[in-house]
Amino acid sequence: MDTDVLVLGSGSAGLFFALTVAEQTRSRILLITKKERSESNTNYAQGGIAAVESESDSPEAHLRDTLIAGAGLCHEDAVRVLVSEGPARVNDLIRLGARFTRTKSGKLDLGREGGHSTNRIVHARDYTGRELERALLEAVHNHPRITILENHFAVELLTDHQRVGARTSLLRKGPIRCYGAYVLDERTGKVKIVRARDAVMVATGGAGQAYLHTTNPSIATGDGIAMAYRAGARIGNMEFIQFHPTSLYTPEAHSFLISEAVRGAGGILLNQNGERFMEHYDPERKELAPRDIVARAIDAELKRLGSDYVYLDVSHLKPKAIKEEFPSIYTRCKELGLDITTDPIPVVPAAHYTCGGIVSGLDGTTNIDRLYTSGEASMTGVHGANRLASNSLLESLVFSHRAALHLTQRLEKEKNQKEQPRLKEWDESGTENAEEWVYISHDRREIQQLMWDYIGIVRSNHRLERAYRRIRLIRNEIEEYYRRTKVTVPLLELRNIAEVALLIVRSAMRRKESRGLHFTTDYPKTDNRRWHHDTILSK
Ligand code: FAD
Ligand code: SIN
């Protein structure tokens, strides 16, 4: 298969990149996605998109809030780009047909979330992500030069390492280059080469599935981050995994999110004794403190009282307003037998967002030539040690747009230089059938449990070392199994989860301080203004 631009992933980052490239160039774009096209973290986003839209707000205020949440580790240049270009990208969405909630006077209705000093969240009730996917997918569908392939799983990136005669090309000066990807067609079980003449965009999202309890859907297995790492990309700040404070507690799983916007609308947190506790942890901001603070406060209350969950209570708010503002949350809880207009909602923290990822410049470029990245798979420097609520959809739009413009300019310069190297076919030597399903599901569960128990909200050197030894062993076993069996989606996802889990643990081991989302009992909390550094890993 052959295309000009290959996009991996059909969330906000991949779709918006594809649309912008299609608008700016004559390129043919192939977008592949591992399940049906709308299945992505994007599709489940509730709260909204943070952007400066009101006259009483300013980019400086948005910048300040982002830097405070990021605990001294944000790259200020990246945040400036985010806050200044964000409103234009929201306008692009509206131009593409996204329908956001408006006030009676027709202005955008701006919600409030933790860490924001003002109302700044553009949203479509509590189903912003679904609306975004709808609008972007419709625009992509109507574009003649974008093709989407569903149920196609990117296995590995193709770089100089897979060139026929790789040795000579690797001796060439300059960065290695990306030429496409090996892709598994899930229907036929065959792996094929997809060549991209001009660029590959990795927009495969985050890695919430590395944890036992996560708000992320099953696609979030960190595939792009693992693939890029194996190909030689630099991976940054993987220790900063954000735990959302309030996912619905049910005995089996904690995967349904109760949006932070619920606290923004006045929801309060109560412990099992019915006491409001956030005032003891952050007296000024209380329930609207940044997420790391609220999640740690809940964790401390759970441990202090030996309980399994705390409550989020909105029963003091007007029932009509709750039903209108949070229709999805109201309905889902009702299905589970809970009327949130009268009953407090049992909630616990769950893994939610991967702040680190493939290190990217301000224009989506990576250290691999022709390889771009955007969205949750990337590390632009915007989030630092903790992401400010609703900054991630914005980040995906702003940096996908910039990556598309970078590519456009590059193509103008490189008009007649289309190198077409010979690439090695997929190695079919793994012939055994992956019959040992029990190994795959067991290993996946074991990694998730280890990550949940040892690399969660509160960490320690001892826990990190235990997790490292065990996960490295599992990773090596999986790698060996992968080499001798036919590839399947569960096996490939497991392989990537193991790789990403190890990246998280190794990054956490390198950070000898408590900062933002990385909180360890062995090092005191660092003054956020102190000299700081990113954690970078590469092969
Ligand atoms: P995704 O939307 O996750 O898309 C990744 C795509 O890549 C998917 O299509 C997936 O199938 C595909 N893919 C993955 N691996 C492969 C592979 N190997 N081969 C082919 N395709 C692959 N952020 C906000 O800013 N505001 C919010 O209100 C908000 N609410 C959230 C609520 C929930 C429940 C969750 C889980 C997240 C929320 N977030 C929110 C975070 C935000 O949704 C994500 O960070 C953002 O949508 C990421 O977009 P993305 O395009 O990078 O990745
Ligand atoms: C939420 O609605 O609470 C999620 C917002 C986010 O993750 O940014």
Coordinates of C-alpha atoms and ligand atoms in Angstrom, one line a residue:
M1 CA 0.0 0.0 0.0
D2 CA 1.2 3.4 -0.9
T3 CA 0.2 6.9 0.2
D4 CA 1.7 10.4 0.6
V5 CA 0.8 10.9 4.3
L6 CA 0.0 8.1 6.7
V7 CA -1.9 9.1 9.9
L8 CA -2.1 6.6 12.7
G9 CA -5.2 7.2 14.8
S10 CA -8.7 8.7 14.4
G11 CA -9.0 10.8 17.6
S12 CA -9.0 14.5 17.6
A13 CA -5.2 14.7 16.9
G14 CA -5.2 12.4 13.9
L15 CA -8.4 13.7 12.3
F16 CA -7.6 17.3 12.7
F17 CA -4.1 16.8 11.3
A18 CA -5.5 14.9 8.3
L19 CA -8.1 17.6 7.6
T20 CA -5.5 20.4 7.8
V21 CA -3.0 18.6 5.6
A22 CA -5.8 18.0 3.1
E23 CA -6.8 21.7 3.1
Q24 CA -3.2 22.9 2.7
T25 CA -1.7 20.4 0.2
R26 CA -2.6 18.1 -2.7
S27 CA -1.4 15.1 -0.7
R28 CA -3.2 11.8 -0.5
I29 CA -3.8 10.9 3.1
L30 CA -4.4 7.4 4.5
L31 CA -5.7 7.3 8.0
I32 CA -5.6 4.0 9.7
T33 CA -7.3 3.1 13.0
K34 CA -7.3 -0.1 15.0
K35 CA -11.1 -0.3 15.7
E36 CA -14.1 1.4 14.3
R37 CA -13.3 5.1 13.5
S38 CA -14.9 6.9 16.4
E39 CA -13.4 4.6 19.1
S40 CA -10.9 6.8 20.8
N41 CA -10.3 8.7 24.1
T42 CA -11.6 11.7 22.3
N43 CA -15.0 10.2 21.9
Y44 CA -15.4 9.9 25.7
A45 CA -14.3 13.4 26.6
Q46 CA -16.9 15.1 28.8
G47 CA -15.8 18.4 30.3
G48 CA -14.6 20.3 27.1
I49 CA -11.9 22.4 25.6
A50 CA -10.1 25.1 27.5
A51 CA -9.8 28.3 25.5
V52 CA -9.8 32.0 26.1
E53 CA -13.2 33.0 24.8
S54 CA -14.5 35.6 27.2
E55 CA -13.6 39.2 27.5
S56 CA -12.8 38.9 31.1
D57 CA -10.3 36.2 30.4
S58 CA -6.8 36.5 28.8
P59 CA -4.1 34.3 27.3
E60 CA -1.8 35.4 30.2
A61 CA -4.3 34.0 32.7
H62 CA -4.7 30.7 30.8
L63 CA -0.9 30.5 30.7
R64 CA -0.5 31.2 34.4
D65 CA -3.1 28.5 35.3
T66 CA -1.4 26.0 33.1
L67 CA 2.0 26.7 34.5
I68 CA 0.8 26.5 38.1
A69 CA -0.9 23.1 37.4
G70 CA 2.3 21.9 35.6
A71 CA 4.3 22.3 38.8
G72 CA 7.3 24.1 37.3
L73 CA 7.9 21.6 34.5
C74 CA 5.8 23.1 31.6
H75 CA 7.7 24.4 28.6
E76 CA 6.6 28.0 28.6
D77 CA 7.1 28.5 24.9
A78 CA 4.7 25.5 24.2
V79 CA 2.1 26.8 26.6
R80 CA 2.3 30.3 24.9
V81 CA 1.6 28.6 21.6
L82 CA -1.3 26.7 23.1
V83 CA -3.1 29.6 24.8
S84 CA -2.6 32.0 21.9
E85 CA -3.5 29.7 19.0
G86 CA -6.3 27.8 20.9
P87 CA -9.2 30.2 20.2
A88 CA -8.5 30.0 16.5
R89 CA -8.6 26.2 16.6
V90 CA -12.0 26.3 18.4
N91 CA -13.2 28.6 15.6
D92 CA -12.0 26.0 13.1
L93 CA -14.1 23.3 14.9
I94 CA -17.1 25.6 14.7
R95 CA -16.4 26.2 11.0
L96 CA -16.2 22.4 10.5
G97 CA -19.7 22.0 12.1
A98 CA -19.0 21.3 15.8
R99 CA -22.1 22.4 17.8
F100 CA -21.1 23.7 21.3
T101 CA -23.5 24.6 24.1
R102 CA -24.4 28.3 24.0
T103 CA -26.0 30.8 26.4
K104 CA -29.5 32.2 25.7
S105 CA -27.8 35.2 24.1
G106 CA -25.9 32.9 21.7
K107 CA -22.5 33.2 23.1
L108 CA -20.4 30.0 23.9
D109 CA -21.4 28.7 27.3
L110 CA -18.1 28.5 29.3
G111 CA -17.8 25.9 32.1
R112 CA -15.4 25.8 35.0
E113 CA -12.9 23.1 36.0
G114 CA -10.2 22.6 38.6
G115 CA -7.1 24.7 38.4
H116 CA -8.8 27.3 36.1
S117 CA -9.1 30.8 37.6
T118 CA -12.1 31.6 35.5
N119 CA -14.9 30.0 33.4
R120 CA -13.0 28.9 30.2
I121 CA -14.3 25.5 29.1
V122 CA -16.0 25.3 25.7
H123 CA -18.2 22.3 25.7
A124 CA -21.1 20.4 24.2
R125 CA -23.1 19.6 27.4
D126 CA -21.2 16.6 28.9
Y127 CA -20.5 14.9 25.6
T128 CA -17.9 17.2 24.1
G129 CA -15.7 14.4 22.7
R130 CA -18.6 12.7 21.0
E131 CA -19.6 15.9 19.3
L132 CA -16.0 16.6 18.2
E133 CA -15.6 13.1 16.7
R134 CA -18.9 13.5 14.9
A135 CA -17.9 16.8 13.4
L136 CA -14.4 15.8 12.5
L137 CA -15.4 12.4 11.0
E138 CA -18.1 14.0 8.9
A139 CA -15.6 16.5 7.5
V140 CA -13.1 13.7 6.8
H141 CA -15.8 11.6 5.2
N142 CA -16.5 14.5 2.8
H143 CA -12.9 15.0 1.8
P144 CA -12.0 13.1 -1.4
R145 CA -8.3 12.9 -0.6
I146 CA -8.6 11.3 2.8
T147 CA -9.2 7.5 3.1
I148 CA -9.9 5.8 6.5
L149 CA -9.1 2.2 7.1
E150 CA -10.8 0.7 10.2
N151 CA -9.6 -2.4 12.0
H152 CA -6.0 -1.8 10.8
F153 CA -3.4 -2.0 13.6
A154 CA 0.0 -0.3 13.2
V155 CA 2.5 -2.8 14.4
E156 CA 5.9 -1.0 13.9
L157 CA 7.2 2.1 12.2
L158 CA 9.3 1.6 9.1
T159 CA 12.6 3.4 9.3
D160 CA 16.1 3.1 7.9
H161 CA 16.4 0.0 10.1
Q162 CA 14.0 -1.9 7.8
R163 CA 15.6 -0.8 4.5
V164 CA 17.1 -3.4 2.4
G165 CA 20.9 -2.8 2.9
A166 CA 20.1 -1.1 6.2
R167 CA 23.7 -0.9 7.2
T168 CA 24.8 1.5 4.6
S169 CA 21.7 3.8 5.1
L170 CA 22.3 3.9 8.8
L171 CA 25.8 5.1 8.3
R172 CA 24.4 8.1 6.4
K173 CA 24.8 11.3 8.4
G174 CA 21.7 12.9 10.0
P175 CA 18.7 11.5 11.7
I176 CA 17.0 8.2 10.8
R177 CA 14.0 8.6 8.5
C178 CA 10.5 7.1 8.7
Y179 CA 9.0 5.6 5.6
G180 CA 5.7 4.2 6.8
A181 CA 4.5 1.4 9.0
Y182 CA 3.9 -2.4 9.1
V183 CA 0.1 -2.7 9.5
L184 CA -2.0 -5.7 10.6
D185 CA -5.2 -6.0 8.7
E186 CA -7.3 -7.5 11.5
R187 CA -9.8 -9.1 9.1
T188 CA -7.2 -11.1 7.1
G189 CA -4.6 -11.5 9.9
K190 CA -2.0 -10.4 7.4
V191 CA 0.7 -7.7 8.1
K192 CA 1.4 -5.4 5.1
I193 CA 3.8 -2.6 4.4
V194 CA 2.1 0.8 4.2
R195 CA 4.5 3.3 2.6
A196 CA 4.2 6.9 3.2
R197 CA 6.2 9.0 0.7
D198 CA 6.1 12.3 2.7
A199 CA 5.2 11.8 6.4
V200 CA 3.9 9.6 9.1
M201 CA 1.8 11.1 12.0
V202 CA 1.6 9.1 15.2
A203 CA -1.7 10.2 16.9
T204 CA -2.4 6.9 18.7
G205 CA -3.3 8.4 22.1
G206 CA -2.4 7.5 25.6
A207 CA -1.8 4.5 27.8
G208 CA -4.4 4.4 30.5
Q209 CA -4.8 0.6 29.9
A210 CA -1.4 0.1 31.6
Y211 CA -3.4 0.5 34.9
L212 CA -6.1 -1.7 36.4
H213 CA -8.5 1.1 36.9
T214 CA -8.7 3.7 34.2
T215 CA -11.2 6.1 32.6
N216 CA -9.7 5.2 29.2
P217 CA -11.4 2.9 26.7
S218 CA -9.7 -0.4 25.7
I219 CA -7.8 1.2 22.7
A220 CA -5.6 3.2 25.1
T221 CA -2.6 0.8 25.1
G222 CA 0.2 3.2 24.3
D223 CA 0.9 1.6 20.9
G224 CA 2.3 4.7 19.3
I225 CA 4.6 5.5 22.2
A226 CA 5.9 2.0 22.4
M227 CA 6.4 1.8 18.6
A228 CA 8.2 5.1 18.4
Y229 CA 10.4 4.1 21.3
R230 CA 11.4 0.9 19.5
A231 CA 12.1 2.9 16.4
G232 CA 14.5 5.2 18.2
A233 CA 12.3 8.2 19.1
R234 CA 12.9 10.1 22.3
I235 CA 10.2 9.6 24.9
G236 CA 9.7 12.1 27.7
N237 CA 8.2 12.5 31.1
M238 CA 6.4 9.2 31.2
E239 CA 6.3 9.2 35.0
F240 CA 3.6 11.8 35.0
I241 CA 0.4 9.7 34.7
Q242 CA -2.7 11.8 35.7
F243 CA -5.3 10.1 37.9
H244 CA -8.7 11.7 37.5
P245 CA -10.1 12.2 41.0
T246 CA -13.7 11.2 40.3
S247 CA -14.5 8.1 38.3
L248 CA -17.7 6.3 39.3
Y249 CA -17.0 3.5 41.8
T250 CA -18.6 0.2 41.2
P251 CA -17.2 -3.0 42.8
E252 CA -16.0 -4.4 39.5
A253 CA -14.5 -1.4 37.7
H254 CA -14.0 2.4 38.0
S255 CA -14.1 3.3 34.3
F256 CA -17.0 5.7 33.9
L257 CA -15.9 9.3 34.4
I258 CA -17.8 11.8 36.5
S259 CA -16.6 15.0 34.9
E260 CA -14.6 17.6 36.7
A261 CA -17.2 20.1 35.4
V262 CA -19.6 18.6 38.0
R263 CA -17.3 20.0 40.7
G264 CA -17.1 23.2 38.6
A265 CA -20.8 23.5 38.8
G266 CA -20.7 23.2 42.6
G267 CA -20.3 19.5 43.4
I268 CA -18.6 18.8 46.8
L269 CA -16.6 15.9 48.0
L270 CA -17.5 14.1 51.2
N271 CA -15.7 11.2 53.0
Q272 CA -17.5 8.1 54.3
N273 CA -18.4 10.1 57.5
G274 CA -20.2 12.6 55.4
E275 CA -17.5 15.3 56.1
R276 CA -16.3 17.8 53.4
F277 CA -12.6 17.2 53.4
M278 CA -11.0 19.3 50.6
E279 CA -10.8 22.3 52.8
H280 CA -8.1 20.5 54.9
Y281 CA -6.0 19.8 51.9
D282 CA -6.4 23.0 49.8
P283 CA -8.3 25.6 51.9
E284 CA -8.5 28.2 49.1
R285 CA -9.4 26.1 46.0
K286 CA -11.0 23.2 47.8
E287 CA -12.8 20.9 45.2
L288 CA -11.4 23.1 42.4
A289 CA -7.7 22.5 43.2
P290 CA -5.6 20.9 40.4
R291 CA -6.2 17.2 39.9
D292 CA -3.1 15.9 41.5
I293 CA -4.0 17.6 44.7
V294 CA -7.6 16.4 44.7
A295 CA -6.6 12.8 43.8
R296 CA -4.0 12.7 46.6
A297 CA -6.5 14.1 49.1
I298 CA -9.1 11.4 48.2
D299 CA -6.4 8.7 48.4
A300 CA -5.4 10.0 51.8
E301 CA -9.0 10.0 53.0
L302 CA -9.5 6.4 51.7
K303 CA -6.5 5.3 53.6
R304 CA -7.3 7.2 56.7
L305 CA -10.8 5.8 57.0
G306 CA -10.1 2.5 55.4
S307 CA -12.9 3.0 52.9
D308 CA -13.2 2.0 49.2
Y309 CA -14.7 5.3 47.9
V310 CA -15.6 8.9 48.7
Y311 CA -18.8 10.7 47.6
L312 CA -19.3 13.5 45.1
D313 CA -22.5 15.2 46.1
V314 CA -24.6 17.5 43.8
S315 CA -28.0 16.9 45.6
H316 CA -28.0 20.6 46.7
L317 CA -28.0 21.8 43.1
K318 CA -31.2 22.2 41.1
P319 CA -32.3 18.9 39.6
K320 CA -33.3 20.5 36.3
A321 CA -29.8 22.1 35.9
I322 CA -28.1 18.8 36.6
K323 CA -30.1 17.0 34.0
E324 CA -29.6 19.7 31.5
E325 CA -25.9 20.2 32.0
F326 CA -24.9 16.5 32.6
P327 CA -27.3 14.4 30.6
S328 CA -24.9 11.5 29.9
I329 CA -23.7 11.3 33.5
Y330 CA -27.3 11.5 34.8
T331 CA -28.5 8.8 32.5
R332 CA -25.5 6.4 33.0
C333 CA -25.9 6.7 36.8
K334 CA -29.6 6.2 36.6
E335 CA -29.0 3.0 34.6
L336 CA -26.9 1.8 37.5
G337 CA -29.7 2.6 40.0
L338 CA -28.3 6.0 41.2
D339 CA -30.3 9.2 41.0
I340 CA -27.6 11.9 41.3
T341 CA -30.1 14.6 41.9
T342 CA -30.8 13.0 45.3
D343 CA -28.0 10.5 46.0
P344 CA -24.3 11.2 46.5
I345 CA -22.2 9.6 43.8
P346 CA -19.5 7.0 45.0
V347 CA -16.2 8.0 43.3
V348 CA -12.5 7.0 43.3
P349 CA -9.5 8.1 41.4
A350 CA -8.5 6.2 38.2
A351 CA -5.7 6.5 35.7
H352 CA -6.8 9.1 33.1
Y353 CA -4.1 10.8 31.1
T354 CA -0.5 10.2 29.9
C355 CA 1.3 13.6 30.3
G356 CA 4.5 12.2 28.7
G357 CA 5.0 10.7 25.3
I358 CA 7.0 11.0 22.1
V359 CA 9.1 14.2 22.5
S360 CA 7.9 16.7 19.9
G361 CA 8.9 20.2 18.8
L362 CA 6.5 23.1 18.6
D363 CA 5.5 21.8 15.2
G364 CA 4.9 18.2 15.9
T365 CA 8.4 17.1 14.6
T366 CA 10.3 14.3 16.4
N367 CA 14.0 13.3 16.3
I368 CA 13.1 10.9 13.5
D369 CA 12.9 12.6 10.1
R370 CA 9.4 12.7 8.5
L371 CA 7.8 11.3 11.7
Y372 CA 5.4 13.7 13.4
T373 CA 3.4 13.2 16.6
S374 CA 0.4 15.0 18.2
G375 CA -2.2 14.6 20.9
E376 CA -1.9 12.3 23.9
A377 CA 0.9 10.2 22.3
S378 CA 3.1 13.3 22.2
M379 CA 5.1 15.3 24.8
T380 CA 5.1 18.9 23.7
G381 CA 6.0 20.3 27.1
V382 CA 2.6 21.9 27.5
H383 CA 1.5 19.8 30.5
G384 CA 4.7 19.6 32.5
A385 CA 4.3 17.5 35.7
N386 CA 0.5 17.7 35.7
R387 CA -2.1 18.6 33.0
L388 CA -4.6 21.4 33.6
A389 CA -8.1 20.1 33.0
S390 CA -9.4 20.3 29.4
N391 CA -6.0 21.4 28.0
S392 CA -5.5 18.1 26.1
L393 CA -8.1 18.4 23.4
L394 CA -6.8 21.9 22.8
E395 CA -3.3 20.7 22.7
S396 CA -4.2 18.0 20.1
L397 CA -5.8 20.6 17.8
V398 CA -3.2 23.3 18.2
F399 CA -0.2 21.0 17.6
S400 CA -1.8 18.9 14.8
H401 CA -2.5 22.2 13.0
R402 CA 1.1 23.3 13.4
A403 CA 2.4 19.9 12.4
A404 CA 0.3 20.1 9.2
L405 CA 1.7 23.6 8.4
H406 CA 5.2 22.3 9.0
L407 CA 4.7 19.5 6.6
T408 CA 3.2 21.8 4.0
Q409 CA 6.2 24.0 4.1
R410 CA 8.6 21.1 4.0
L411 CA 6.8 19.6 0.9
E412 CA 7.2 22.9 -0.9
K413 CA 10.9 22.8 -0.3
E414 CA 11.4 19.1 -1.2
K415 CA 9.2 19.0 -4.3
N416 CA 11.4 16.7 -6.4
Q417 CA 13.0 14.6 -3.8
K418 CA 10.8 11.5 -3.4
E419 CA 13.2 8.8 -2.2
Q420 CA 11.6 5.3 -2.5
P421 CA 13.9 2.9 -0.7
R422 CA 13.3 -0.9 -0.8
L423 CA 11.9 -2.0 2.5
K424 CA 12.0 -5.4 4.1
E425 CA 8.8 -7.4 3.9
W426 CA 7.2 -8.4 7.2
D427 CA 9.1 -11.3 8.8
E428 CA 6.6 -14.2 8.8
S429 CA 8.9 -16.5 10.8
G430 CA 6.6 -16.4 13.8
T431 CA 4.4 -19.3 12.7
E432 CA 3.0 -20.7 15.9
N433 CA -0.6 -19.9 16.6
A434 CA -1.2 -17.7 19.6
E435 CA -3.2 -20.4 21.4
E436 CA -2.1 -19.6 24.8
W437 CA -4.8 -16.9 25.3
V438 CA -4.6 -17.4 29.1
Y439 CA -1.0 -16.2 29.1
I440 CA -2.0 -13.0 27.3
S441 CA -4.9 -12.1 29.5
H442 CA -3.0 -13.1 32.6
D443 CA 0.1 -11.0 31.7
R444 CA -2.1 -8.0 30.9
R445 CA -3.9 -8.2 34.2
E446 CA -0.6 -8.7 36.1
I447 CA 1.0 -5.6 34.6
Q448 CA -2.2 -3.6 35.2
Q449 CA -2.3 -4.8 38.8
L450 CA 1.4 -4.1 39.4
M451 CA 1.1 -0.6 38.0
W452 CA -2.0 0.1 40.1
D453 CA -0.5 -1.1 43.3
Y454 CA 3.1 0.2 43.0
I455 CA 3.1 3.1 40.4
G456 CA -0.1 4.8 41.4
I457 CA -0.9 8.1 43.2
V458 CA 1.7 7.6 45.9
R459 CA 5.0 5.9 45.1
S460 CA 8.2 4.8 46.8
N461 CA 11.7 3.6 45.7
H462 CA 10.9 0.1 47.1
R463 CA 7.7 -0.2 45.1
L464 CA 9.4 1.1 42.0
E465 CA 12.1 -1.4 42.2
R466 CA 9.7 -4.3 42.8
A467 CA 7.6 -3.2 39.8
Y468 CA 10.7 -2.7 37.6
R469 CA 12.0 -6.3 38.2
R470 CA 8.6 -7.9 37.6
I471 CA 7.5 -5.9 34.6
R472 CA 10.9 -6.2 32.9
L473 CA 10.7 -10.0 33.3
I474 CA 7.2 -10.1 31.8
R475 CA 8.2 -7.7 29.0
N476 CA 11.1 -10.0 28.0
E477 CA 8.9 -13.1 28.1
I478 CA 6.3 -11.3 25.9
E479 CA 9.0 -10.2 23.5
E480 CA 10.2 -13.8 23.1
Y481 CA 6.6 -15.1 22.7
Y482 CA 6.0 -12.3 20.1
R483 CA 8.9 -13.5 18.0
R484 CA 7.7 -17.0 17.6
T485 CA 3.9 -16.6 17.2
K486 CA 1.6 -15.1 14.6
V487 CA 0.7 -11.6 15.6
T488 CA -2.8 -10.8 16.9
V489 CA -4.3 -7.6 18.3
P490 CA -4.3 -8.9 21.9
L491 CA -0.7 -9.9 21.7
L492 CA 0.4 -6.7 20.1
E493 CA -1.5 -4.6 22.7
L494 CA 0.0 -6.6 25.5
R495 CA 3.5 -6.1 24.0
N496 CA 2.9 -2.3 23.9
I497 CA 1.4 -2.1 27.4
A498 CA 4.5 -3.9 28.8
E499 CA 6.9 -1.6 26.9
V500 CA 5.0 1.5 28.1
A501 CA 4.6 0.3 31.7
L502 CA 8.4 -0.2 31.7
L503 CA 8.9 3.3 30.4
I504 CA 6.7 4.7 33.1
V505 CA 8.6 2.8 35.8
R506 CA 12.0 3.7 34.5
S507 CA 11.1 7.4 34.2
A508 CA 9.7 7.4 37.7
M509 CA 12.9 5.8 39.0
R510 CA 14.9 8.6 37.5
R511 CA 13.0 11.4 39.1
K512 CA 14.5 11.9 42.5
E513 CA 11.9 14.3 43.8
S514 CA 8.2 14.7 44.3
R515 CA 6.7 16.9 41.7
G516 CA 3.2 17.3 40.3
L517 CA 1.8 13.8 39.5
H518 CA 5.0 12.0 40.6
F519 CA 4.6 11.8 44.4
T520 CA 7.0 9.6 46.3
T521 CA 7.4 9.0 50.0
D522 CA 11.2 8.9 49.5
Y523 CA 11.7 12.5 48.3
P524 CA 10.2 15.7 49.6
K525 CA 8.0 17.8 47.4
T526 CA 10.3 20.0 45.4
D527 CA 9.8 23.7 45.3
N528 CA 8.2 24.2 41.9
R529 CA 10.4 27.1 41.1
R530 CA 13.6 25.1 41.5
W531 CA 15.7 24.1 38.6
H532 CA 14.1 21.2 36.9
H533 CA 14.5 18.8 33.9
D534 CA 12.5 16.5 31.8
T535 CA 13.0 12.7 32.0
I536 CA 14.0 11.5 28.5
L537 CA 14.4 7.9 27.5
S538 CA 15.6 6.6 24.2
K539 CA 16.9 3.3 22.9
Ligands
FAD1 P1 -7.3 9.3 21.0 O1 -8.5 10.2 21.0 O2 -7.2 8.4 22.1 O3 -7.2 8.6 19.6 C1 -6.2 7.6 19.4 C2 -6.6 6.9 18.1 O4 -5.5 6.0 17.7 C3 -7.8 6.0 18.3 O5 -8.5 6.1 17.1 C4 -7.2 4.6 18.4 O6 -8.0 3.5 18.0 C5 -6.0 4.7 17.4 N1 -4.9 3.8 17.7 C6 -4.3 3.5 18.8 N2 -3.3 2.6 18.6 C7 -3.4 2.3 17.3 C8 -2.6 1.4 16.5 N3 -1.7 0.6 17.0 N4 -2.9 1.3 15.2 C9 -3.9 2.1 14.7 N5 -4.7 2.9 15.4 C10 -4.4 3.0 16.7 N6 -9.5 16.1 27.5 C11 -9.9 17.4 27.5 O7 -9.2 18.2 27.0 N7 -11.2 17.6 27.9 C12 -12.0 16.7 28.4 O8 -13.1 17.0 28.7 C13 -11.6 15.4 28.5 N8 -12.4 14.4 29.0 C14 -11.9 13.1 29.0 C15 -12.8 12.1 29.4 C16 -12.4 10.8 29.4 C17 -13.3 9.7 29.8 C18 -11.1 10.5 28.8 C19 -10.7 9.0 28.7 C20 -10.2 11.5 28.4 C21 -10.6 12.8 28.5 N9 -9.8 13.8 28.1 C22 -10.3 15.1 28.0 C23 -8.5 13.5 27.5 C24 -8.7 13.6 25.9 O9 -9.9 13.0 25.6 C25 -7.5 12.9 25.2 O10 -6.3 13.2 25.7 C26 -7.6 13.2 23.7 O11 -8.8 13.0 23.2 C27 -6.5 12.5 23.0 O12 -6.7 12.6 21.6 P2 -5.8 11.8 20.6 O13 -6.3 12.0 19.3 O14 -4.4 12.1 20.9 O15 -6.0 10.2 21.0
SIN2 C1 -13.4 15.9 32.8 O1 -14.5 16.1 32.2 O2 -13.3 15.9 34.0 C2 -12.3 15.5 32.0 C3 -11.6 16.8 31.6 C4 -10.2 16.4 31.2 O3 -9.7 15.3 31.3 O4 -9.5 17.4 30.8

